[in-house]
Amino acid sequence: MALMNGEQYRDSLRKMKPLVYFLGERLTNPVDHPMVIPSQNAVAMTYDLAHDPQYEDLMTVTSSLTGGKINRFGHIYQSIDDMVKKVKMARLVGQKTCTCFQRCPTMDTANSLFIVTKEMDKKLGTHYHERFLKFMREVQEKDYYVGVAMTDVKGDRSLRPHEQADPDLYLHVVEERKEGIVVRGAKANQTGSINCHYTFVAPTAAMKKEDRDYAVAFAVPTDSEGMIHIYGRNPGDTRKMEKGTVDLGNARFSSQETLLVFDNVFVPWERVFLFKEVEFAGQIPFLFGANHRQTYGGCKAGVSDVLIGAVKLLAEYNGLDKIPHIRDKIIDMVRLTETIYSCGLATAVEGEKTPAGSYFINQLLGNVCKLNVAALPFEMARLAVDITGGVLGTMVSEKDLKSPEVGKYVEKYFKGLPEVPTEHKMRLIYLIQNLLFGVNSVGYMVESVHGAGPPAAQKSSLYRLVNFEQKKNLAKNIAGIE
Ligand code: SF4
Ligand code: FE
């Protein structure tokens, strides 16, 4: 099944049996649980759009590994154009879902592992690359969504992995067998961990030789024995379990984050892509980080497009859209959105062919892109709150609107233009609330800062990537210093 649609994707998950907990209870059928459905709808969009002739060129591509037509989310970049299209695709799916649609780590991790495994084999004589390619062919042929688990829980942040009081605070190898390895630990803030078929697991940072047991990368099915997904809360999440759709603002789509525990999980050798080669452990998160940071230039721009549409429409419904300061603020939101998108595009255009044979983004610009994403949505949020007004935090409920007693007052006193139903205004206000302070604020606000690492991680990457010598020489030349 080289190209699943959304329904086939949902069915494929129904065949899996991940161990999931929410509010202290086990979810026996997570695929059909109201908490989980909106997050799966967001991933399903990446499958459905691949079948839409309008988006075929953006969403699908000919695989360099199988020669078949595949979903772009599983592709190894073969050109600059592939990386440009990745950003455009992310913006498109962001526009259609207004949330984190979760699937990007498949391509962002695979493209990093492609390079690192090739380099390891060349330097160490290992056989990781062929192993990895075999796995990727299966991923592409079966159209799997592969999530990524990198962020260790880290315990005392001032200590290295092997120095922690509890050795499990970074995921590590606890047993080596003839058929494979056994790992234990936990990964935090796991986007889409229940919604994916497989999870790539990799170190969170560079490792030293004392941390050899922590230098491990592999892929495992999401429902492997010993994997436990503990569902994270979002503000307003239980609105998903209420009747009605108005108060949720975005009733169809959400992101998904979990604490993912690995309690003695077995991984066969054929799925292990790094095993105690400490000198390569840091390269995987480093390359993945830069690559994923570029994708944010697409997805967050797409989500911002919806936010701009919502505030513009609301301003029109309130008779405010011709007021100069409102126009000015909306145009500022457009400028900020196009700035992050431009960063994503530039990161692709300045990319190049790697010694491994694939293409890769410009890492420096990828980090700059993410630093802008960590800041500009907050400026957009401030403008959106300003334009929307205090009602953003005080709007009454759909139940009040539909109440036989007070509904007529809600309809009358929340009215804007006479011809616009009050419910339409309410829907926009709740959509903005959902994105800035509700269920999807995790994807838009928190994730803009912390997704693919916090700003400090981008800055430390940048410090390594910037050619300061060149800049100093430029200054010396102009200043006349020999
Ligand atoms: Fe994709 Fe954006 Fe979600 Fe990361 S935050 S998985 S780039 S949609
Ligand atoms: Fe993310």
Tab-separated table of C-alpha atoms and ligand atoms in Angstrom:
chain	number	residue	atom	x	y	z
A	1	MET	CA	0.000	0.000	0.000
A	2	ALA	CA	2.264	2.771	-1.216
A	3	LEU	CA	-0.233	5.570	-0.628
A	4	MET	CA	-2.810	5.188	2.130
A	5	ASN	CA	-5.707	7.597	2.488
A	6	GLY	CA	-6.865	8.937	5.847
A	7	GLU	CA	-9.356	6.150	6.493
A	8	GLN	CA	-6.847	3.437	5.599
A	9	TYR	CA	-4.381	5.129	7.946
A	10	ARG	CA	-6.926	5.022	10.798
A	11	ASP	CA	-7.649	1.368	10.026
A	12	SER	CA	-3.933	0.584	10.080
A	13	LEU	CA	-3.748	2.030	13.610
A	14	ARG	CA	-6.769	0.011	14.720
A	15	LYS	CA	-4.675	-3.116	14.098
A	16	MET	CA	-2.088	-1.911	16.626
A	17	LYS	CA	-2.410	-2.224	20.376
A	18	PRO	CA	-0.391	0.550	22.037
A	19	LEU	CA	-0.545	0.795	25.810
A	20	VAL	CA	-2.049	4.258	26.439
A	21	TYR	CA	-3.050	6.026	29.656
A	22	PHE	CA	-5.079	9.223	29.986
A	23	LEU	CA	-6.125	10.749	33.327
A	24	GLY	CA	-4.830	7.664	35.082
A	25	GLU	CA	-6.983	5.256	33.087
A	26	ARG	CA	-5.998	2.834	30.349
A	27	LEU	CA	-7.548	3.680	26.950
A	28	THR	CA	-8.598	0.344	25.510
A	29	ASN	CA	-9.363	1.699	22.032
A	30	PRO	CA	-7.310	4.886	21.638
A	31	VAL	CA	-7.996	5.233	17.886
A	32	ASP	CA	-11.679	5.894	18.516
A	33	HIS	CA	-11.332	7.889	21.744
A	34	PRO	CA	-12.626	11.511	21.591
A	35	MET	CA	-9.361	12.761	23.156
A	36	VAL	CA	-7.316	11.125	20.421
A	37	ILE	CA	-9.525	11.466	17.320
A	38	PRO	CA	-8.706	15.150	16.530
A	39	SER	CA	-4.975	14.427	16.682
A	40	GLN	CA	-5.412	11.482	14.328
A	41	ASN	CA	-7.487	13.623	11.981
A	42	ALA	CA	-4.509	15.970	11.719
A	43	VAL	CA	-2.190	13.120	10.677
A	44	ALA	CA	-4.900	11.694	8.398
A	45	MET	CA	-4.836	14.984	6.482
A	46	THR	CA	-1.258	14.180	5.366
A	47	TYR	CA	-2.630	10.934	3.883
A	48	ASP	CA	-5.788	12.378	2.322
A	49	LEU	CA	-4.039	15.312	0.640
A	50	ALA	CA	-1.730	12.842	-1.138
A	51	HIS	CA	-4.803	11.664	-3.054
A	52	ASP	CA	-5.952	15.142	-4.061
A	53	PRO	CA	-4.888	15.801	-7.693
A	54	GLN	CA	-4.511	19.502	-6.827
A	55	TYR	CA	-1.683	18.708	-4.392
A	56	GLU	CA	-0.167	15.633	-6.026
A	57	ASP	CA	3.092	17.389	-6.919
A	58	LEU	CA	3.524	18.722	-3.390
A	59	MET	CA	2.380	15.708	-1.379
A	60	THR	CA	3.831	12.854	-3.438
A	61	VAL	CA	7.163	12.111	-5.057
A	62	THR	CA	9.023	9.293	-6.798
A	63	SER	CA	11.115	7.424	-4.236
A	64	SER	CA	14.865	7.221	-4.697
A	65	LEU	CA	14.770	3.888	-2.842
A	66	THR	CA	11.825	2.010	-4.333
A	67	GLY	CA	11.208	3.870	-7.610
A	68	GLY	CA	7.526	4.012	-6.635
A	69	LYS	CA	5.209	6.923	-5.910
A	70	ILE	CA	5.317	7.711	-2.199
A	71	ASN	CA	4.060	10.267	0.278
A	72	ARG	CA	6.621	13.098	0.555
A	73	PHE	CA	6.676	12.696	4.348
A	74	GLY	CA	8.800	9.553	3.862
A	75	HIS	CA	11.142	10.896	1.181
A	76	ILE	CA	14.941	11.202	1.156
A	77	TYR	CA	15.708	14.581	-0.467
A	78	GLN	CA	17.155	14.307	-3.956
A	79	SER	CA	17.250	18.007	-4.836
A	80	ILE	CA	16.832	21.571	-3.612
A	81	ASP	CA	13.328	21.414	-5.037
A	82	ASP	CA	12.481	18.518	-2.679
A	83	MET	CA	13.374	20.673	0.318
A	84	VAL	CA	11.457	23.685	-1.016
A	85	LYS	CA	8.422	21.472	-1.524
A	86	LYS	CA	8.751	20.111	2.002
A	87	VAL	CA	8.248	23.650	3.407
A	88	LYS	CA	5.357	24.336	1.039
A	89	MET	CA	3.771	21.021	1.993
A	90	ALA	CA	4.120	21.846	5.712
A	91	ARG	CA	2.460	25.228	5.176
A	92	LEU	CA	-0.375	23.606	3.240
A	93	VAL	CA	-1.107	20.991	5.916
A	94	GLY	CA	-0.812	23.679	8.625
A	95	GLN	CA	-3.452	25.704	6.784
A	96	LYS	CA	-5.760	22.691	6.509
A	97	THR	CA	-5.466	21.597	10.155
A	98	CYS	CA	-4.402	24.671	12.182
A	99	THR	CA	-2.358	22.433	14.472
A	100	CYS	CA	0.750	20.282	14.610
A	101	PHE	CA	0.015	17.439	12.174
A	102	GLN	CA	2.868	15.424	13.698
A	103	ARG	CA	4.220	13.476	10.741
A	104	CYS	CA	7.259	15.615	9.834
A	105	PRO	CA	9.783	13.701	12.004
A	106	THR	CA	9.530	10.803	9.542
A	107	MET	CA	11.330	12.780	6.813
A	108	ASP	CA	13.310	14.997	9.170
A	109	THR	CA	14.825	12.043	11.056
A	110	ALA	CA	15.202	9.766	8.032
A	111	ASN	CA	17.184	12.398	6.135
A	112	SER	CA	19.491	12.805	9.128
A	113	LEU	CA	19.973	9.052	9.657
A	114	PHE	CA	20.637	8.620	5.946
A	115	ILE	CA	23.700	10.855	6.246
A	116	VAL	CA	24.935	9.670	9.670
A	117	THR	CA	24.656	5.921	8.949
A	118	LYS	CA	26.500	6.372	5.642
A	119	GLU	CA	29.310	8.273	7.351
A	120	MET	CA	29.560	5.719	10.169
A	121	ASP	CA	29.857	2.821	7.739
A	122	LYS	CA	32.566	4.660	5.814
A	123	LYS	CA	34.610	5.465	8.904
A	124	LEU	CA	33.960	2.387	11.050
A	125	GLY	CA	33.200	-0.356	8.519
A	126	THR	CA	29.766	-0.974	10.068
A	127	HIS	CA	26.616	-1.880	8.079
A	128	TYR	CA	24.091	0.548	9.456
A	129	HIS	CA	23.266	2.303	6.194
A	130	GLU	CA	21.966	-0.787	4.379
A	131	ARG	CA	19.990	-1.732	7.479
A	132	PHE	CA	18.499	1.740	7.603
A	133	LEU	CA	17.662	1.714	3.877
A	134	LYS	CA	15.904	-1.627	4.260
A	135	PHE	CA	13.750	-0.137	6.989
A	136	MET	CA	13.040	3.000	4.945
A	137	ARG	CA	11.960	0.961	1.923
A	138	GLU	CA	9.369	-0.709	4.145
A	139	VAL	CA	8.307	2.670	5.555
A	140	GLN	CA	7.817	4.059	2.058
A	141	GLU	CA	6.108	0.984	0.646
A	142	LYS	CA	3.700	0.674	3.563
A	143	ASP	CA	3.313	4.465	3.892
A	144	TYR	CA	4.153	4.406	7.591
A	145	TYR	CA	4.223	7.414	9.824
A	146	VAL	CA	7.391	7.138	11.916
A	147	GLY	CA	7.570	9.447	14.923
A	148	VAL	CA	10.761	10.394	16.697
A	149	ALA	CA	11.705	10.078	20.365
A	150	MET	CA	14.779	12.126	21.224
A	151	THR	CA	14.112	14.303	24.254
A	152	ASP	CA	15.241	12.401	27.335
A	153	VAL	CA	13.659	13.375	30.652
A	154	LYS	CA	17.176	14.342	31.881
A	155	GLY	CA	16.721	14.420	35.683
A	156	ASP	CA	19.409	16.700	37.125
A	157	ARG	CA	20.313	18.810	34.093
A	158	SER	CA	23.742	19.621	35.480
A	159	LEU	CA	24.814	15.944	35.261
A	160	ARG	CA	25.791	13.745	32.315
A	161	PRO	CA	23.651	10.649	31.635
A	162	HIS	CA	25.970	8.203	33.472
A	163	GLU	CA	26.221	10.559	36.479
A	164	GLN	CA	22.472	10.613	37.222
A	165	ALA	CA	21.284	9.136	40.521
A	166	ASP	CA	18.809	7.058	38.499
A	167	PRO	CA	20.479	5.629	35.346
A	168	ASP	CA	17.123	5.482	33.525
A	169	LEU	CA	16.750	9.262	33.280
A	170	TYR	CA	18.356	8.983	29.861
A	171	LEU	CA	17.287	6.085	27.643
A	172	HIS	CA	20.006	3.445	27.586
A	173	VAL	CA	20.911	-0.115	26.650
A	174	VAL	CA	20.373	-2.483	29.582
A	175	GLU	CA	20.993	-5.796	27.852
A	176	GLU	CA	22.708	-7.076	24.761
A	177	ARG	CA	21.406	-10.352	23.287
A	178	LYS	CA	22.223	-12.405	20.225
A	179	GLU	CA	19.014	-11.244	18.517
A	180	GLY	CA	19.032	-7.638	19.619
A	181	ILE	CA	19.145	-5.199	22.507
A	182	VAL	CA	16.927	-4.232	25.432
A	183	VAL	CA	16.501	-0.531	26.299
A	184	ARG	CA	15.057	1.350	29.257
A	185	GLY	CA	14.239	5.018	29.900
A	186	ALA	CA	11.645	7.576	28.887
A	187	LYS	CA	11.280	10.304	26.305
A	188	ALA	CA	9.297	13.472	27.057
A	189	ASN	CA	7.029	15.709	24.928
A	190	GLN	CA	6.466	12.970	22.372
A	191	THR	CA	4.537	14.378	19.449
A	192	GLY	CA	2.098	11.885	17.935
A	193	SER	CA	3.546	8.858	19.738
A	194	ILE	CA	0.215	6.996	19.703
A	195	ASN	CA	-0.594	8.002	16.146
A	196	CYS	CA	2.535	6.648	14.499
A	197	HIS	CA	3.294	3.124	13.297
A	198	TYR	CA	6.948	3.189	14.312
A	199	THR	CA	9.132	5.432	16.443
A	200	PHE	CA	12.700	6.399	15.659
A	201	VAL	CA	14.617	6.624	18.926
A	202	ALA	CA	17.884	8.558	19.108
A	203	PRO	CA	20.091	10.260	21.690
A	204	THR	CA	19.015	13.684	22.854
A	205	ALA	CA	22.535	15.157	22.599
A	206	ALA	CA	26.198	14.357	22.037
A	207	MET	CA	27.594	11.602	24.302
A	208	LYS	CA	31.002	11.073	25.871
A	209	LYS	CA	32.687	7.672	26.177
A	210	GLU	CA	31.409	7.187	29.763
A	211	ASP	CA	27.900	7.479	28.286
A	212	ARG	CA	28.381	4.671	25.753
A	213	ASP	CA	25.260	2.808	26.886
A	214	TYR	CA	23.227	5.924	26.116
A	215	ALA	CA	24.513	6.218	22.553
A	216	VAL	CA	21.841	4.190	20.791
A	217	ALA	CA	19.475	4.785	17.850
A	218	PHE	CA	16.824	2.438	16.499
A	219	ALA	CA	13.245	2.080	15.260
A	220	VAL	CA	10.476	0.202	17.071
A	221	PRO	CA	6.759	-0.365	16.470
A	222	THR	CA	4.714	1.998	18.629
A	223	ASP	CA	2.926	-0.866	20.338
A	224	SER	CA	6.083	-2.788	21.283
A	225	GLU	CA	5.920	-4.635	24.586
A	226	GLY	CA	7.171	-2.345	27.354
A	227	MET	CA	6.253	0.916	25.602
A	228	ILE	CA	3.795	2.982	27.642
A	229	HIS	CA	2.251	6.218	26.345
A	230	ILE	CA	1.006	8.579	29.065
A	231	TYR	CA	-1.155	11.250	27.437
A	232	GLY	CA	-0.193	14.848	28.210
A	233	ARG	CA	-2.851	17.430	29.037
A	234	ASN	CA	-3.591	20.513	26.958
A	235	PRO	CA	-5.467	23.545	28.279
A	236	GLY	CA	-9.177	22.930	27.700
A	237	ASP	CA	-8.607	19.363	26.496
A	238	THR	CA	-11.749	17.948	28.111
A	239	ARG	CA	-13.825	20.212	25.862
A	240	LYS	CA	-13.086	17.471	23.303
A	241	MET	CA	-15.357	15.225	25.353
A	242	GLU	CA	-18.242	17.720	25.541
A	243	LYS	CA	-21.195	17.756	23.171
A	244	GLY	CA	-21.091	20.558	20.597
A	245	THR	CA	-18.239	21.998	18.606
A	246	VAL	CA	-18.344	25.793	19.090
A	247	ASP	CA	-16.427	26.096	22.370
A	248	LEU	CA	-13.569	23.966	21.070
A	249	GLY	CA	-12.839	26.424	18.255
A	250	ASN	CA	-11.027	23.759	16.248
A	251	ALA	CA	-13.145	20.676	16.865
A	252	ARG	CA	-11.606	18.517	14.148
A	253	PHE	CA	-7.853	18.840	14.639
A	254	SER	CA	-5.324	18.841	17.449
A	255	SER	CA	-1.786	17.771	18.177
A	256	GLN	CA	-0.797	15.008	20.579
A	257	GLU	CA	1.970	14.806	23.155
A	258	THR	CA	2.857	12.047	25.581
A	259	LEU	CA	5.421	10.886	28.067
A	260	LEU	CA	6.746	7.755	26.365
A	261	VAL	CA	8.168	5.136	28.712
A	262	PHE	CA	10.450	2.314	27.505
A	263	ASP	CA	10.272	-0.315	30.195
A	264	ASN	CA	12.737	-2.954	28.972
A	265	VAL	CA	11.839	-2.790	25.283
A	266	PHE	CA	13.450	-5.325	22.955
A	267	VAL	CA	14.843	-4.082	19.620
A	268	PRO	CA	16.098	-6.570	17.004
A	269	TRP	CA	19.543	-5.819	15.521
A	270	GLU	CA	18.065	-5.156	12.084
A	271	ARG	CA	16.364	-2.043	13.494
A	272	VAL	CA	19.397	-0.702	15.388
A	273	PHE	CA	21.128	2.189	13.580
A	274	LEU	CA	23.703	3.271	16.175
A	275	PHE	CA	25.084	1.203	19.023
A	276	LYS	CA	27.591	2.765	21.406
A	277	GLU	CA	29.462	4.694	18.666
A	278	VAL	CA	29.614	7.770	20.908
A	279	GLU	CA	31.401	9.960	18.402
A	280	PHE	CA	28.356	9.824	16.095
A	281	ALA	CA	25.620	10.052	18.734
A	282	GLY	CA	25.449	13.851	18.706
A	283	GLN	CA	25.236	14.089	14.934
A	284	ILE	CA	21.750	12.599	14.795
A	285	PRO	CA	20.035	15.214	17.024
A	286	PHE	CA	22.229	17.946	15.523
A	287	LEU	CA	21.171	17.193	11.934
A	288	PHE	CA	17.604	16.311	12.875
A	289	GLY	CA	17.359	19.564	14.851
A	290	ALA	CA	18.425	21.755	11.933
A	291	ASN	CA	16.189	19.842	9.528
A	292	HIS	CA	13.103	19.934	11.734
A	293	ARG	CA	13.702	23.593	12.577
A	294	GLN	CA	13.302	24.376	8.894
A	295	THR	CA	9.952	22.563	8.719
A	296	TYR	CA	8.598	24.986	11.329
A	297	GLY	CA	8.995	27.747	8.745
A	298	GLY	CA	6.229	25.956	6.831
A	299	CYS	CA	3.901	24.505	9.467
A	300	LYS	CA	3.760	27.527	11.762
A	301	ALA	CA	3.261	29.836	8.764
A	302	GLY	CA	0.311	27.680	7.717
A	303	VAL	CA	-1.224	27.846	11.184
A	304	SER	CA	-0.597	31.615	11.272
A	305	ASP	CA	-2.490	31.935	7.974
A	306	VAL	CA	-5.574	30.550	9.729
A	307	LEU	CA	-5.075	32.952	12.645
A	308	ILE	CA	-4.815	35.914	10.275
A	309	GLY	CA	-7.955	34.750	8.465
A	310	ALA	CA	-9.809	34.457	11.766
A	311	VAL	CA	-8.928	37.945	13.049
A	312	LYS	CA	-9.597	39.546	9.650
A	313	LEU	CA	-13.011	37.905	9.405
A	314	LEU	CA	-13.853	38.831	12.979
A	315	ALA	CA	-12.838	42.445	12.327
A	316	GLU	CA	-15.184	42.453	9.329
A	317	TYR	CA	-18.036	40.917	11.380
A	318	ASN	CA	-17.515	43.705	13.930
A	319	GLY	CA	-17.391	46.479	11.320
A	320	LEU	CA	-13.750	47.192	12.177
A	321	ASP	CA	-11.854	46.142	9.085
A	322	LYS	CA	-11.525	49.612	7.588
A	323	ILE	CA	-10.093	51.146	10.771
A	324	PRO	CA	-6.443	52.044	9.993
A	325	HIS	CA	-4.867	50.650	13.183
A	326	ILE	CA	-6.674	47.317	12.742
A	327	ARG	CA	-5.434	47.067	9.156
A	328	ASP	CA	-1.957	47.955	10.306
A	329	LYS	CA	-1.945	45.157	12.907
A	330	ILE	CA	-3.255	42.581	10.443
A	331	ILE	CA	-0.577	43.539	7.921
A	332	ASP	CA	2.036	43.172	10.658
A	333	MET	CA	0.762	39.625	11.234
A	334	VAL	CA	1.159	38.936	7.515
A	335	ARG	CA	4.736	40.301	7.594
A	336	LEU	CA	5.640	38.077	10.551
A	337	THR	CA	4.116	34.990	8.919
A	338	GLU	CA	5.886	35.544	5.621
A	339	THR	CA	9.147	36.151	7.496
A	340	ILE	CA	9.164	32.676	9.030
A	341	TYR	CA	8.080	31.146	5.724
A	342	SER	CA	10.899	32.977	3.911
A	343	CYS	CA	13.359	31.522	6.410
A	344	GLY	CA	12.071	28.004	5.685
A	345	LEU	CA	12.402	28.545	1.939
A	346	ALA	CA	15.862	30.104	2.192
A	347	THR	CA	17.006	27.167	4.338
A	348	ALA	CA	16.046	24.873	1.448
A	349	VAL	CA	17.439	27.022	-1.360
A	350	GLU	CA	20.816	27.341	0.388
A	351	GLY	CA	20.994	23.575	1.007
A	352	GLU	CA	23.328	21.304	-0.908
A	353	LYS	CA	24.223	17.773	-1.945
A	354	THR	CA	25.870	15.732	0.814
A	355	PRO	CA	28.707	13.185	0.533
A	356	ALA	CA	26.059	10.529	1.306
A	357	GLY	CA	24.378	11.343	-2.020
A	358	SER	CA	21.212	12.942	-0.672
A	359	TYR	CA	20.522	16.660	-0.336
A	360	PHE	CA	20.382	18.478	2.989
A	361	ILE	CA	19.184	21.880	4.147
A	362	ASN	CA	21.458	24.755	5.144
A	363	GLN	CA	21.902	24.091	8.838
A	364	LEU	CA	22.753	27.644	9.793
A	365	LEU	CA	19.600	29.023	8.191
A	366	GLY	CA	17.516	26.177	9.643
A	367	ASN	CA	18.514	27.313	13.127
A	368	VAL	CA	17.809	30.967	12.286
A	369	CYS	CA	14.399	29.896	10.975
A	370	LYS	CA	13.532	28.213	14.260
A	371	LEU	CA	14.754	31.174	16.336
A	372	ASN	CA	12.298	33.353	14.458
A	373	VAL	CA	9.566	30.769	14.997
A	374	ALA	CA	10.351	30.827	18.722
A	375	ALA	CA	9.606	34.574	18.802
A	376	LEU	CA	7.294	35.778	16.031
A	377	PRO	CA	4.127	33.754	16.820
A	378	PHE	CA	4.120	35.486	20.224
A	379	GLU	CA	4.062	38.858	18.501
A	380	MET	CA	1.263	37.573	16.276
A	381	ALA	CA	-0.596	36.330	19.334
A	382	ARG	CA	-0.329	39.763	20.967
A	383	LEU	CA	-1.737	41.424	17.846
A	384	ALA	CA	-4.524	38.837	17.578
A	385	VAL	CA	-5.519	39.383	21.221
A	386	ASP	CA	-5.490	43.147	20.630
A	387	ILE	CA	-7.735	42.894	17.556
A	388	THR	CA	-10.095	40.287	19.030
A	389	GLY	CA	-10.777	42.151	22.273
A	390	GLY	CA	-11.445	41.081	25.849
A	391	VAL	CA	-14.197	38.747	24.704
A	392	LEU	CA	-11.368	36.346	23.818
A	393	GLY	CA	-11.253	35.451	27.501
A	394	THR	CA	-14.878	36.000	28.491
A	395	MET	CA	-17.054	34.516	25.740
A	396	VAL	CA	-20.030	32.509	26.959
A	397	SER	CA	-20.636	28.907	25.932
A	398	GLU	CA	-22.443	27.219	23.080
A	399	LYS	CA	-24.829	25.823	25.694
A	400	ASP	CA	-25.769	29.401	26.674
A	401	LEU	CA	-26.318	30.284	23.018
A	402	LYS	CA	-28.637	27.301	22.661
A	403	SER	CA	-30.338	27.768	26.033
A	404	PRO	CA	-34.106	28.348	25.888
A	405	GLU	CA	-33.765	30.860	28.732
A	406	VAL	CA	-30.694	32.982	27.906
A	407	GLY	CA	-29.962	32.093	24.264
A	408	LYS	CA	-31.891	35.126	22.992
A	409	TYR	CA	-29.660	37.451	25.075
A	410	VAL	CA	-26.461	35.816	23.825
A	411	GLU	CA	-27.694	36.142	20.231
A	412	LYS	CA	-28.687	39.797	20.754
A	413	TYR	CA	-25.807	41.159	22.836
A	414	PHE	CA	-22.883	39.452	21.101
A	415	LYS	CA	-24.143	40.603	17.718
A	416	GLY	CA	-21.809	42.416	15.307
A	417	LEU	CA	-23.091	43.163	11.789
A	418	PRO	CA	-26.860	42.473	11.731
A	419	GLU	CA	-26.592	39.957	8.892
A	420	VAL	CA	-23.894	37.829	10.628
A	421	PRO	CA	-25.186	35.110	13.000
A	422	THR	CA	-23.745	35.471	16.509
A	423	GLU	CA	-22.684	31.823	16.346
A	424	HIS	CA	-20.243	32.643	13.529
A	425	LYS	CA	-18.573	35.287	15.677
A	426	MET	CA	-18.414	32.846	18.575
A	427	ARG	CA	-16.796	30.209	16.362
A	428	LEU	CA	-14.031	32.607	15.348
A	429	ILE	CA	-13.431	33.808	18.904
A	430	TYR	CA	-13.132	30.219	20.098
A	431	LEU	CA	-10.871	29.305	17.184
A	432	ILE	CA	-8.498	32.105	18.221
A	433	GLN	CA	-8.781	31.047	21.869
A	434	ASN	CA	-8.095	27.412	20.916
A	435	LEU	CA	-4.892	28.413	19.164
A	436	LEU	CA	-3.532	30.946	21.634
A	437	PHE	CA	-4.719	29.623	25.010
A	438	GLY	CA	-6.517	26.311	24.411
A	439	VAL	CA	-5.910	22.822	23.060
A	440	ASN	CA	-3.715	23.938	20.164
A	441	SER	CA	-1.722	26.506	22.126
A	442	VAL	CA	0.617	23.589	22.839
A	443	GLY	CA	1.316	23.255	19.119
A	444	TYR	CA	1.398	26.967	18.310
A	445	MET	CA	2.914	28.638	21.371
A	446	VAL	CA	4.781	26.081	23.509
A	447	GLU	CA	6.041	24.078	20.554
A	448	SER	CA	7.163	27.197	18.678
A	449	VAL	CA	9.606	27.759	21.517
A	450	HIS	CA	10.543	24.213	22.527
A	451	GLY	CA	9.847	22.008	19.496
A	452	ALA	CA	13.089	20.699	17.927
A	453	GLY	CA	14.868	22.090	20.978
A	454	PRO	CA	14.631	25.423	22.812
A	455	PRO	CA	16.204	28.676	21.513
A	456	ALA	CA	19.362	28.022	23.570
A	457	ALA	CA	19.918	24.817	21.545
A	458	GLN	CA	19.533	26.744	18.280
A	459	LYS	CA	21.979	29.377	19.508
A	460	SER	CA	24.579	26.821	20.536
A	461	SER	CA	24.197	25.147	17.116
A	462	LEU	CA	24.578	28.524	15.472
A	463	TYR	CA	27.699	29.302	17.451
A	464	ARG	CA	29.266	26.163	15.984
A	465	LEU	CA	28.035	26.864	12.460
A	466	VAL	CA	28.792	30.555	12.012
A	467	ASN	CA	32.056	31.300	10.217
A	468	PHE	CA	33.316	34.007	12.578
A	469	GLU	CA	36.828	33.874	11.058
A	470	GLN	CA	35.441	35.030	7.755
A	471	LYS	CA	33.518	37.865	9.414
A	472	LYS	CA	36.557	38.961	11.430
A	473	ASN	CA	38.667	39.003	8.272
A	474	LEU	CA	36.065	41.128	6.539
A	475	ALA	CA	36.237	43.615	9.403
A	476	LYS	CA	40.046	43.584	9.421
A	477	ASN	CA	40.083	44.239	5.698
A	478	ILE	CA	37.734	47.215	5.937
A	479	ALA	CA	39.429	48.590	9.076
A	480	GLY	CA	42.875	48.259	7.545
A	481	ILE	CA	44.230	45.744	10.107
A	482	GLU	CA	47.044	43.556	8.750
B	1	SF4	FE1	5.562	19.050	11.802
B	1	SF4	FE2	5.415	21.479	12.713
B	1	SF4	FE3	4.386	19.481	14.144
B	1	SF4	FE4	7.021	19.697	13.972
B	1	SF4	S1	5.614	21.197	14.905
B	1	SF4	S2	5.801	17.828	13.652
B	1	SF4	S3	7.250	20.549	11.902
B	1	SF4	S4	3.678	20.205	12.162
B	2	FE	FE	7.477	19.611	16.734
